[in-house]
């Protein structure tokens, strides 16, 4: 059995848990290993799980009518990923959720989550607070999208999530920021001092 | 005293309320009248209230470094509006919230909301569910912003929120959709059959 301490600690950041509550919560979870490139959710299906990343990296994206991919969300260790509209509203989803690295995820089903809140209403608070943070995050990103230039969007992102730049290939970061890979390359190169630029170009295999 | 039935019914869509709970909830609210163009929240201040629209129309927007306005959210009767990041995180806000028509709003303060959830934990559920819906809405809008053309964005919006087209001036709709007013005018005219186009042009005073 995997060590679920990171996930339990995640929950405890928002609500205290007794031993009994912790055991019940853990009993509802399932640990799943996924290979790089594997999809854990696809458009047209109801999203069955919220996925907590124990190890690895995943992304959610859509493929538009022209076959172009748009990345909606990224997740590494200690983050959650799903197709939230599909998961919550129980309607067919629109996202792919794909492992970008070999990953170990902890899954909680919709039914388990409902059962958890019914049994221990304090989990309502956990989901209330985390949903509020999700809404704030989505709104900040929306704000950045409608009011910032591509260059400013990249700088905001790089300042806030420098670790994600190390974990995801450039084409995924570009599609997350709503720009082409070529344009993002140009911005990155403009922003680096000459010495680093050389290093970056030689290491950059994305 | 204003009739608060619409707001109470809004809450009852998500959680049942006893008479006692309803009275306590109502005792925490304050009704405020605002004039067209009045700001109820400004950048740099902590957002003190969530605002439920009993009558009227409001919008939240930012003004960027070039003085250009970007509309983040719109609200008419039975909708809520605030600067959620500021309200929830208790940090100085970034939005203006402005009355677009003379409006009557019902305000609940941060402290009152906390007291409400403490006294009646079932309100955790109310805020959990509504926050999840807010997050879904923000994510759908983000998706539309990064993956749709301006024309598709307008069509999605007009299909879903035709009533908002009647209530808000064109420059606000344009700034909500992330395009210039001129561009939105062009799209609208392209989409109307010739007869309506004439009518629309003659009536359109926005």
Tab-separated table of C-alpha atoms in Angstrom, chain A residues 50 62 64-65 70-73 82-86 88-89 91 94-95 113-114 117 121 123-129 131-136 138-143 145-148 152 175-178, chain B residues 50 62 64-65 70-73 82-86 88-89 91 94-95 113-114 117 121 123-129 131-136 138-143 145-148 152 175-178:
chain	number	residue	atom	x	y	z
A	50	UNK	CA	-11.210	13.292	-8.553
A	62	UNK	CA	-9.492	19.665	-24.914
A	64	UNK	CA	-10.872	21.695	-30.629
A	65	UNK	CA	-12.658	21.308	-33.975
A	70	UNK	CA	-5.829	23.492	-25.333
A	71	UNK	CA	-4.518	22.649	-21.879
A	72	UNK	CA	-6.985	23.501	-19.113
A	73	UNK	CA	-5.083	22.374	-16.074
A	82	UNK	CA	-10.363	16.004	-12.983
A	83	UNK	CA	-13.006	17.243	-15.412
A	84	UNK	CA	-14.846	19.125	-12.633
A	85	UNK	CA	-17.972	20.071	-14.598
A	86	UNK	CA	-18.466	16.449	-15.599
A	88	UNK	CA	-19.906	17.461	-10.260
A	89	UNK	CA	-22.806	17.777	-12.686
A	91	UNK	CA	-22.773	14.958	-17.371
A	94	UNK	CA	-15.301	17.520	-22.565
A	95	UNK	CA	-11.731	17.031	-21.348
A	113	UNK	CA	-17.313	11.733	-1.949
A	114	UNK	CA	-21.065	12.007	-1.351
A	117	UNK	CA	-19.880	14.261	3.301
A	121	UNK	CA	-20.407	16.748	7.334
A	123	UNK	CA	-15.960	17.338	4.724
A	124	UNK	CA	-18.544	19.781	3.341
A	125	UNK	CA	-16.223	22.426	4.753
A	126	UNK	CA	-13.177	20.842	3.117
A	127	UNK	CA	-14.873	20.845	-0.287
A	128	UNK	CA	-16.346	24.300	0.310
A	129	UNK	CA	-12.963	25.863	1.007
A	131	UNK	CA	-13.846	24.812	-4.281
A	132	UNK	CA	-13.640	28.480	-3.365
A	133	UNK	CA	-9.903	28.368	-3.982
A	134	UNK	CA	-10.471	26.598	-7.309
A	135	UNK	CA	-12.946	29.290	-8.329
A	136	UNK	CA	-10.493	32.040	-7.358
A	138	UNK	CA	-9.880	29.965	-12.407
A	139	UNK	CA	-10.957	33.582	-12.169
A	140	UNK	CA	-7.372	34.827	-11.794
A	141	UNK	CA	-6.391	32.838	-14.849
A	142	UNK	CA	-9.340	34.190	-16.784
A	143	UNK	CA	-8.341	37.692	-15.753
A	145	UNK	CA	-6.159	35.741	-20.229
A	146	UNK	CA	-8.386	38.666	-21.022
A	147	UNK	CA	-6.200	41.490	-19.748
A	148	UNK	CA	-2.544	40.514	-20.190
A	152	UNK	CA	2.897	39.122	-19.348
A	175	UNK	CA	-1.198	25.492	-24.911
A	176	UNK	CA	-1.920	26.259	-21.229
A	177	UNK	CA	-0.987	29.898	-21.775
A	178	UNK	CA	-2.984	30.141	-24.998
B	50	UNK	CA	-21.137	39.279	-1.231
B	62	UNK	CA	-10.576	45.745	-13.804
B	64	UNK	CA	-5.489	47.612	-16.833
B	65	UNK	CA	-2.208	49.571	-16.991
B	70	UNK	CA	-11.974	44.294	-18.714
B	71	UNK	CA	-15.302	43.030	-17.425
B	72	UNK	CA	-14.943	39.974	-15.200
B	73	UNK	CA	-18.536	39.336	-14.268
B	82	UNK	CA	-18.287	40.440	-5.510
B	83	UNK	CA	-14.500	40.382	-5.775
B	84	UNK	CA	-14.345	36.747	-4.603
B	85	UNK	CA	-10.559	36.472	-4.164
B	86	UNK	CA	-10.572	39.576	-1.985
B	88	UNK	CA	-12.534	35.009	0.666
B	89	UNK	CA	-8.792	35.556	1.159
B	91	UNK	CA	-6.720	40.603	0.824
B	94	UNK	CA	-8.321	44.165	-7.770
B	95	UNK	CA	-11.847	44.724	-9.106
B	113	UNK	CA	-21.118	34.446	6.513
B	114	UNK	CA	-18.640	32.840	8.914
B	117	UNK	CA	-21.774	28.558	8.844
B	121	UNK	CA	-23.183	24.048	9.385
B	123	UNK	CA	-24.705	26.523	5.077
B	124	UNK	CA	-21.275	24.961	4.476
B	125	UNK	CA	-23.143	22.807	2.001
B	126	UNK	CA	-24.811	25.819	0.401
B	127	UNK	CA	-21.465	27.540	-0.111
B	128	UNK	CA	-19.797	24.287	-1.155
B	129	UNK	CA	-22.307	23.656	-3.935
B	131	UNK	CA	-18.670	27.560	-5.106
B	132	UNK	CA	-18.397	24.408	-7.180
B	133	UNK	CA	-20.817	25.912	-9.692
B	134	UNK	CA	-18.824	29.160	-9.709
B	135	UNK	CA	-15.623	27.219	-10.372
B	136	UNK	CA	-17.284	25.309	-13.213
B	138	UNK	CA	-15.176	30.216	-14.532
B	139	UNK	CA	-13.529	27.190	-16.098
B	140	UNK	CA	-16.072	27.052	-18.934
B	141	UNK	CA	-15.465	30.705	-19.641
B	142	UNK	CA	-11.716	30.175	-19.562
B	143	UNK	CA	-12.129	27.295	-21.969
B	145	UNK	CA	-11.516	32.165	-24.074
B	146	UNK	CA	-8.580	29.981	-24.957
B	147	UNK	CA	-10.210	27.757	-27.541
B	148	UNK	CA	-12.901	29.738	-29.361
B	152	UNK	CA	-17.804	31.665	-31.438
B	175	UNK	CA	-15.099	43.849	-22.666
B	176	UNK	CA	-16.637	40.745	-21.043
B	177	UNK	CA	-15.987	38.749	-24.210
B	178	UNK	CA	-12.445	40.119	-24.598
